[in-house]
XYZ file of C-alpha atoms in Angstrom:
508
model
C -0.033 -0.047 -0.068
C 2.705 2.489 0.892
C 4.530 1.706 -2.372
C 1.717 3.063 -4.381
C 2.834 6.697 -4.543
C 6.398 5.720 -5.097
C 5.570 3.506 -8.094
C 3.269 6.143 -9.401
C 6.045 8.840 -9.286
C 8.445 6.482 -11.110
C 5.667 5.884 -13.950
C 5.057 9.444 -14.279
C 8.717 10.226 -14.908
C 8.860 7.703 -17.727
C 5.587 8.808 -19.374
C 6.750 12.526 -18.922
C 9.971 11.996 -20.719
C 8.209 10.115 -23.552
C 5.694 12.883 -23.995
C 8.530 15.487 -24.234
C 10.402 13.371 -26.703
C 7.153 12.967 -28.789
C 6.634 16.702 -28.810
C 10.009 17.453 -29.836
C 10.038 14.845 -32.595
C 6.706 16.191 -34.068
C 7.816 19.639 -33.990
C 11.074 18.791 -35.726
C 9.197 17.181 -38.523
C 6.850 20.027 -39.081
C 9.580 22.457 -38.980
C 11.673 20.413 -41.397
C 8.712 20.233 -43.814
C 8.402 23.930 -43.610
C 11.939 24.577 -44.601
C 11.840 22.168 -47.650
C 8.616 23.861 -48.942
C 9.944 27.424 -48.437
C 13.166 26.575 -50.410
C 11.118 25.246 -53.376
C 8.424 27.931 -53.547
C 8.164 31.718 -53.042
C 4.834 31.315 -51.340
C 4.394 31.892 -47.806
C 5.445 28.595 -45.873
C 2.808 26.568 -44.177
C 3.531 24.144 -41.404
C 2.621 20.350 -41.952
C -0.872 20.219 -40.165
C -0.625 16.344 -39.296
C 2.749 16.914 -37.433
C 1.317 19.954 -35.695
C -1.783 17.884 -34.721
C 0.245 15.125 -33.524
C 2.541 17.617 -31.567
C -0.527 19.160 -30.014
C -1.674 15.805 -28.854
C 1.747 14.928 -27.262
C 1.648 18.374 -25.518
C -1.825 17.635 -24.211
C -0.613 14.282 -23.021
C 2.357 16.022 -21.376
C -0.010 18.385 -19.642
C -2.014 15.525 -18.171
C 1.170 13.823 -16.923
C 2.370 16.962 -15.310
C -0.994 17.287 -13.421
C -0.865 13.693 -12.490
C 2.782 14.070 -11.054
C 1.562 17.125 -9.015
C -1.510 15.110 -7.902
C 1.072 12.361 -6.760
C 3.300 14.696 -4.999
C 0.452 15.872 -3.025
C -1.228 12.556 -2.348
C 1.884 10.608 -1.361
C 2.219 12.171 2.203
C -1.511 11.925 2.757
C -1.686 8.279 1.465
C 1.024 7.515 3.890
C -0.805 8.974 6.873
C -4.067 6.964 6.177
C -2.596 3.810 4.797
C -1.276 1.048 7.080
C 2.610 0.949 7.197
C 3.982 -1.888 5.081
C 6.066 -4.547 6.721
C 9.722 -3.942 7.187
C 9.904 -0.374 5.813
C 10.563 2.505 8.138
C 8.725 0.923 10.975
C 8.115 3.041 14.049
C 9.732 2.020 17.303
C 7.889 -1.135 18.395
C 7.277 -0.289 22.017
C 5.796 3.026 21.251
C 3.781 1.736 18.418
C 2.239 -0.927 20.796
C 1.516 1.597 23.405
C -0.065 3.872 21.072
C -2.145 1.064 19.725
C -3.162 -0.031 23.208
C -4.462 3.283 24.467
C -5.709 4.788 21.270
C -4.849 7.809 19.218
C -6.114 10.424 21.723
C -6.810 8.598 24.934
C -5.086 9.496 27.996
C -3.313 7.438 30.668
C -5.006 7.205 34.049
C -4.563 10.278 35.937
C -2.896 12.234 33.115
C -3.804 15.824 32.238
C -4.265 16.687 28.556
C -1.676 18.861 26.969
C -2.109 20.530 23.532
C 0.739 20.890 20.903
C 0.343 23.741 18.389
C 2.711 23.980 15.385
C 3.673 20.506 16.301
C 6.148 19.837 13.439
C 7.668 16.442 14.076
C 6.789 16.465 17.886
C 9.962 17.936 19.402
C 8.091 19.744 22.141
C 6.158 16.570 22.979
C 9.482 14.812 23.285
C 10.914 17.554 25.533
C 7.759 17.351 27.862
C 8.091 13.581 28.336
C 11.833 13.970 28.815
C 11.215 16.722 31.557
C 8.742 14.703 33.457
C 11.087 11.603 33.334
C 13.931 13.870 34.670
C 11.725 15.002 37.669
C 10.661 11.479 38.333
C 14.075 9.956 38.262
C 15.372 12.560 40.600
C 12.358 12.240 43.123
C 11.423 15.761 42.712
C 7.765 14.740 41.513
C 7.457 11.599 43.422
C 4.672 12.883 45.719
C 2.976 14.869 42.803
C -0.058 13.412 41.065
C 0.370 15.642 38.119
C 1.288 14.069 34.699
C 0.720 15.642 31.321
C 0.314 13.817 28.021
C -0.060 15.381 24.687
C -3.748 14.731 23.617
C -4.101 16.743 20.399
C -1.707 18.367 18.060
C -2.097 20.839 14.913
C 0.285 21.228 12.011
C -0.595 21.833 8.398
C 2.677 20.379 6.994
C 1.816 16.985 5.599
C 5.530 15.823 5.826
C 5.750 16.864 9.347
C 2.398 15.041 9.998
C 3.893 11.790 8.259
C 6.910 12.017 10.614
C 4.808 12.624 13.485
C 2.519 9.728 13.034
C 5.618 7.412 12.256
C 7.128 8.109 15.789
C 4.015 8.854 17.911
C 1.467 6.751 16.292
C -1.211 9.431 16.073
C -1.172 12.315 13.368
C -1.726 15.946 14.218
C -4.827 17.638 12.671
C -3.933 19.238 9.459
C -5.803 22.494 10.250
C -4.717 25.965 10.220
C -4.938 27.254 13.835
C -6.718 30.468 13.111
C -9.635 28.419 11.977
C -9.972 26.542 15.242
C -12.823 28.097 17.141
C -12.297 29.066 20.844
C -15.108 26.728 21.854
C -13.123 23.798 20.371
C -10.167 24.894 22.411
C -12.409 24.933 25.461
C -13.815 21.644 24.678
C -10.368 20.081 24.581
C -9.768 21.334 28.018
C -5.976 21.193 27.800
C -4.207 22.311 31.006
C -0.813 22.934 29.076
C -0.155 24.455 25.760
C 3.079 23.915 23.754
C 3.775 25.977 20.753
C 6.513 26.893 18.329
C 5.031 29.425 15.920
C 6.489 30.165 12.537
C 9.916 31.970 12.853
C 10.087 33.722 9.535
C 8.426 37.040 10.647
C 11.294 37.443 13.219
C 14.356 35.676 11.900
C 17.414 37.908 11.087
C 17.639 36.170 7.701
C 14.078 37.137 6.786
C 12.370 40.403 5.959
C 11.371 40.754 9.909
C 7.847 41.982 9.027
C 6.728 40.938 12.529
C 3.143 41.211 13.061
C 2.593 42.441 9.359
C 3.707 39.035 8.115
C 0.855 36.750 7.096
C 2.670 33.778 8.882
C 2.136 35.518 12.164
C -1.798 35.592 11.766
C -2.262 32.378 13.623
C -0.257 33.483 16.564
C -2.058 36.857 16.743
C -5.216 34.843 16.687
C -4.120 32.894 19.859
C -3.143 35.942 21.374
C -6.776 37.502 21.080
C -8.256 34.135 22.239
C -5.990 34.309 25.408
C -6.689 37.956 25.986
C -9.234 39.707 28.124
C -11.173 42.654 26.742
C -9.418 46.057 27.440
C -9.609 49.519 26.767
C -6.642 49.537 24.300
C -8.220 46.811 22.154
C -9.057 47.791 18.699
C -12.113 46.432 16.860
C -13.364 42.967 17.962
C -12.096 39.956 15.986
C -14.079 39.386 12.712
C -16.182 36.265 12.240
C -13.738 35.226 9.735
C -11.054 34.601 12.318
C -13.605 33.155 14.652
C -16.231 31.364 12.515
C -18.304 30.336 15.401
C -18.451 33.709 17.045
C -16.688 33.077 20.317
C -13.676 35.445 20.719
C -12.361 34.510 24.200
C -11.082 31.313 25.907
C -13.543 30.427 28.832
C -10.910 27.862 29.973
C -7.340 29.074 29.442
C -4.569 26.730 29.954
C -2.843 26.766 33.345
C 0.643 26.693 31.538
C 2.005 27.799 28.453
C 5.291 27.091 26.711
C 6.690 28.845 23.618
C 9.807 28.558 21.532
C 10.981 30.673 18.722
C 14.181 32.300 17.177
C 16.251 35.203 18.560
C 14.696 38.347 17.462
C 11.240 37.423 18.878
C 12.057 38.931 22.117
C 12.131 42.438 20.447
C 9.056 41.893 18.189
C 5.635 43.360 18.538
C 4.112 39.954 18.448
C 5.975 39.283 21.852
C 4.818 42.487 23.209
C 1.068 41.783 22.380
C 1.527 38.156 23.827
C 3.061 39.214 27.168
C 0.385 41.995 27.581
C -2.434 39.480 27.058
C -0.925 36.956 29.446
C -0.365 39.421 32.156
C -3.972 40.665 31.935
C -5.154 37.022 32.177
C -3.190 36.680 35.326
C -0.165 34.710 34.087
C 3.304 34.972 35.422
C 6.000 35.068 32.812
C 9.841 34.122 32.502
C 11.719 34.533 29.559
C 14.977 32.979 28.393
C 17.683 33.025 25.529
C 19.351 29.505 25.824
C 21.776 27.623 23.673
C 22.126 23.830 23.683
C 25.765 24.365 24.798
C 24.197 25.262 28.280
C 23.010 21.622 28.611
C 26.306 19.928 27.129
C 25.435 19.582 23.548
C 28.151 20.933 20.913
C 25.726 22.997 19.058
C 24.958 26.804 18.916
C 21.091 26.649 18.419
C 20.228 29.665 20.522
C 16.640 30.033 20.824
C 14.050 32.153 22.802
C 11.792 30.551 25.343
C 8.677 31.691 27.256
C 7.223 30.022 30.363
C 3.949 31.270 31.529
C 1.911 29.858 34.484
C -1.576 30.936 35.596
C -1.388 32.764 38.911
C 1.954 31.232 40.124
C 4.988 33.698 40.143
C 8.453 32.443 40.739
C 9.128 35.244 43.415
C 5.943 36.255 44.783
C 2.381 37.466 43.518
C 1.776 37.750 39.780
C 2.362 41.093 38.199
C -0.693 42.832 36.766
C -1.687 46.152 35.371
C -0.133 48.710 32.882
C 3.054 49.221 35.057
C 3.580 45.364 35.102
C 3.329 45.204 31.496
C 5.582 47.897 30.898
C 8.138 46.323 33.347
C 7.884 42.919 31.632
C 8.444 44.274 28.190
C 11.506 46.174 29.538
C 13.191 42.998 31.034
C 15.616 41.178 28.932
C 15.416 37.383 28.637
C 17.552 35.396 30.979
C 20.668 33.752 29.198
C 21.512 31.337 31.967
C 19.762 27.953 32.636
C 18.171 28.215 36.194
C 19.514 25.999 38.768
C 16.288 24.369 40.034
C 16.013 21.368 42.105
C 19.604 20.148 43.071
C 18.333 16.685 42.956
C 18.041 16.775 39.168
C 20.753 14.954 37.285
C 23.338 17.236 35.860
C 23.145 17.946 32.215
C 25.101 15.416 30.143
C 28.365 16.371 28.367
C 27.651 15.117 24.781
C 30.854 14.907 22.495
C 30.905 15.089 18.718
C 32.091 11.630 18.638
C 28.925 10.332 20.247
C 26.737 12.065 17.520
C 28.764 11.578 14.317
C 28.554 8.081 12.614
C 31.326 7.508 9.973
C 29.351 4.459 8.707
C 26.668 6.921 7.374
C 28.986 7.729 4.317
C 29.187 4.061 3.184
C 27.572 3.865 -0.193
C 25.275 6.627 0.351
C 25.921 9.187 -2.397
C 22.859 11.221 -1.439
C 24.800 12.751 1.550
C 27.621 14.083 -0.633
C 27.784 17.921 -0.934
C 27.205 18.513 -4.743
C 30.393 19.697 -6.513
C 28.509 22.774 -7.831
C 28.007 23.937 -4.230
C 31.618 23.608 -3.329
C 32.716 25.355 -6.627
C 30.182 28.230 -6.096
C 31.264 28.503 -2.387
C 35.075 28.591 -3.456
C 34.284 31.134 -6.194
C 32.561 33.473 -3.592
C 35.117 32.871 -0.916
C 32.683 31.231 1.458
C 33.820 29.211 4.434
C 32.124 26.018 5.595
C 31.486 24.921 9.055
C 33.706 21.574 8.927
C 33.380 19.485 11.982
C 34.715 16.111 13.082
C 34.874 13.969 16.226
C 37.172 16.346 17.973
C 35.009 19.506 17.316
C 33.642 21.304 20.415
C 30.685 23.003 18.736
C 28.723 23.328 15.432
C 26.574 25.751 13.613
C 22.673 25.725 13.680
C 21.040 23.308 11.225
C 18.190 25.237 9.431
C 15.446 24.349 7.067
C 17.666 25.307 4.200
C 20.321 22.690 5.129
C 21.608 20.799 2.085
C 19.942 23.274 -0.119
C 21.658 26.861 0.245
C 25.426 27.004 0.717
C 24.992 30.126 2.704
C 22.807 28.268 5.366
C 24.834 25.018 5.105
C 25.212 24.216 8.666
C 27.988 21.746 9.598
C 29.503 19.361 7.065
C 32.088 16.342 7.341
C 35.174 15.634 5.019
C 34.817 11.925 4.363
C 37.875 9.910 5.250
C 39.443 12.758 7.176
C 41.442 11.492 10.320
C 41.404 13.436 13.519
C 44.794 14.557 14.592
C 46.001 13.241 17.953
C 46.690 16.914 19.288
C 43.079 17.873 18.464
C 41.725 15.044 20.670
C 43.595 16.878 23.615
C 41.221 19.963 23.326
C 44.097 22.259 21.951
C 43.110 25.642 20.516
C 43.252 23.937 16.966
C 39.888 22.196 17.941
C 38.247 25.725 18.063
C 38.862 26.333 14.339
C 35.539 25.527 12.923
C 35.440 27.315 9.638
C 37.551 26.943 6.482
C 37.549 26.906 2.767
C 36.700 23.467 1.181
C 38.173 22.672 -2.233
C 35.858 21.266 -4.875
C 38.114 18.209 -5.087
C 37.399 17.270 -1.458
C 34.773 14.672 -0.615
C 32.511 16.593 1.639
C 29.367 15.245 2.992
C 26.239 16.337 4.858
C 25.346 15.049 8.215
C 22.692 12.260 8.006
C 19.277 12.819 9.461
C 19.992 10.531 12.304
C 22.997 12.484 13.273
C 21.145 15.783 13.307
C 18.430 14.293 15.318
C 21.165 13.166 18.082
C 22.667 16.821 17.764
C 19.104 18.100 18.620
C 18.663 15.702 21.520
C 15.828 13.709 20.082
C 14.960 10.369 21.689
C 17.412 7.603 21.138
C 14.981 5.432 19.174
C 13.987 8.377 16.917
C 13.385 7.655 13.099
C 11.858 8.999 10.065
C 9.718 7.079 7.630
C 11.182 5.827 4.309
C 8.741 7.920 2.311
C 10.762 11.076 3.183
C 13.998 12.119 1.351
C 17.072 13.363 3.136
C 16.350 16.939 2.068
C 12.635 16.599 3.618
C 14.090 15.298 6.908
C 16.590 17.980 7.126
C 13.929 20.640 6.546
C 11.829 18.989 9.369
C 14.797 18.852 11.644
C 15.831 22.470 10.865
C 12.277 23.506 11.795
C 12.174 21.519 14.964
C 13.488 22.194 18.575
C 16.291 21.231 20.734
C 14.725 18.708 22.953
C 17.220 18.415 25.824
C 17.400 22.243 26.326
C 13.743 22.564 26.488
C 13.419 19.507 28.749
C 15.935 20.958 31.187
C 14.253 24.312 31.105
C 10.631 22.694 31.851
C 11.944 20.635 34.556
C 13.098 23.517 36.441
C 10.565 26.189 35.762
C 7.238 25.125 34.109
C 6.599 21.710 35.853
C 7.342 22.932 39.466
C 5.278 26.015 38.875
C 2.308 23.907 37.536
C 2.649 21.554 40.624
C 2.490 24.390 43.202
C -0.578 25.703 41.296
C -2.103 22.224 41.589
C -1.327 22.057 45.215
C -2.831 25.526 45.738
C -6.062 24.530 43.977
C -6.475 21.317 45.965
C -5.905 23.250 49.372
C -8.563 25.941 48.359
C -11.157 23.214 47.403
C -10.402 21.229 50.663
């Protein structure tokens, strides 16, 4: 079943090539006849109509094949989502698949509270939440707490991300644009915790930085309006296009909220609107700018994180009012991971040797950096981030990894041997950038290596239907799991446990 789209694409390529050759042949015959008649007569030359009719037929066939190819490209990810997995091809981890089948796609474990994952991607925030709860459980910090969160619903419109999500987690996110989800539907879900990683293009330094004016920020602005309370500074109420059912505010806001985005979001208009809305709702807010290096990973993927809890402040009563909003907007994000509970295990020190796999290069030409990329980079004098087992850090892997030479991220030189002095941590190990000659055999990192670099679970894998470039794009749009897990374990989860205890005490 899963092979149908692949076979269809192969058939389409053959048919398309035949159609192109047929059109070229018929046009060549028609123009040849025109040249012969024009050389024998002074009359205006006419094309040979039979050849033109056949050429038109071939062109129509080529158009049909092109439409079929487009349909196949759209249908393939959707087919893989609804079709049962074929035996022996990219199977999801057996234990996780069995657990998902046993409890159902959206059922919760006994005693678990529902969490909602917005802009889910491949499920990085879900993995971080599981990792954070496991850290606290192993340390004994939450041994007496009855609180446990499980992601019940997820939303994402990217079909390739949904395919990878279903492959690992067992259930697929809803392919719906968030601004078309009514507030009453969010209330009906009753999620106690929201996890979100909105599109970063409106704020990234490599983009146009249109901020709230960017269409890709519309869904986040819609969520801000749902979370907000009516206030004097508010402009016109939301149109019924944004909220089809006519409900504009959440009646049951989540008790906790976690947001991830790129550096630059902390100075954006969207961040100012979000913080103002959360403070008016009674949330307490903490902001961070953290790199994976803070948790022992050799990578410089610095990201912005916002932790919001309803009514529980880290250092006293929650701030409210216009003065509190102004003070919160003036504060800069913290750049140091909080210490938290001393019983938590210390962050691991992960070396590049544990991440890289030299066997990834064996017989896999798809990982090789194209020679034209190396030639173009050499002509422009662009330096590459070349890493090996002795490297202490690496550049961020973005969505354009493997596609754009100016966003290349780290690469390896196949067959290179690490010098002994570099293993000793000498200053030479800090030399991360250099020119790469077109003759060198350079390769990109395999998706499994990048997944390890991002702290993904050890049993993480992608479905076979996705190409390397698609996997790279999904990982580039994902999050660093270990960084978020450590941050949740010392900020978000303890605040939510305190809130739960306060509510239980008040009810008693």
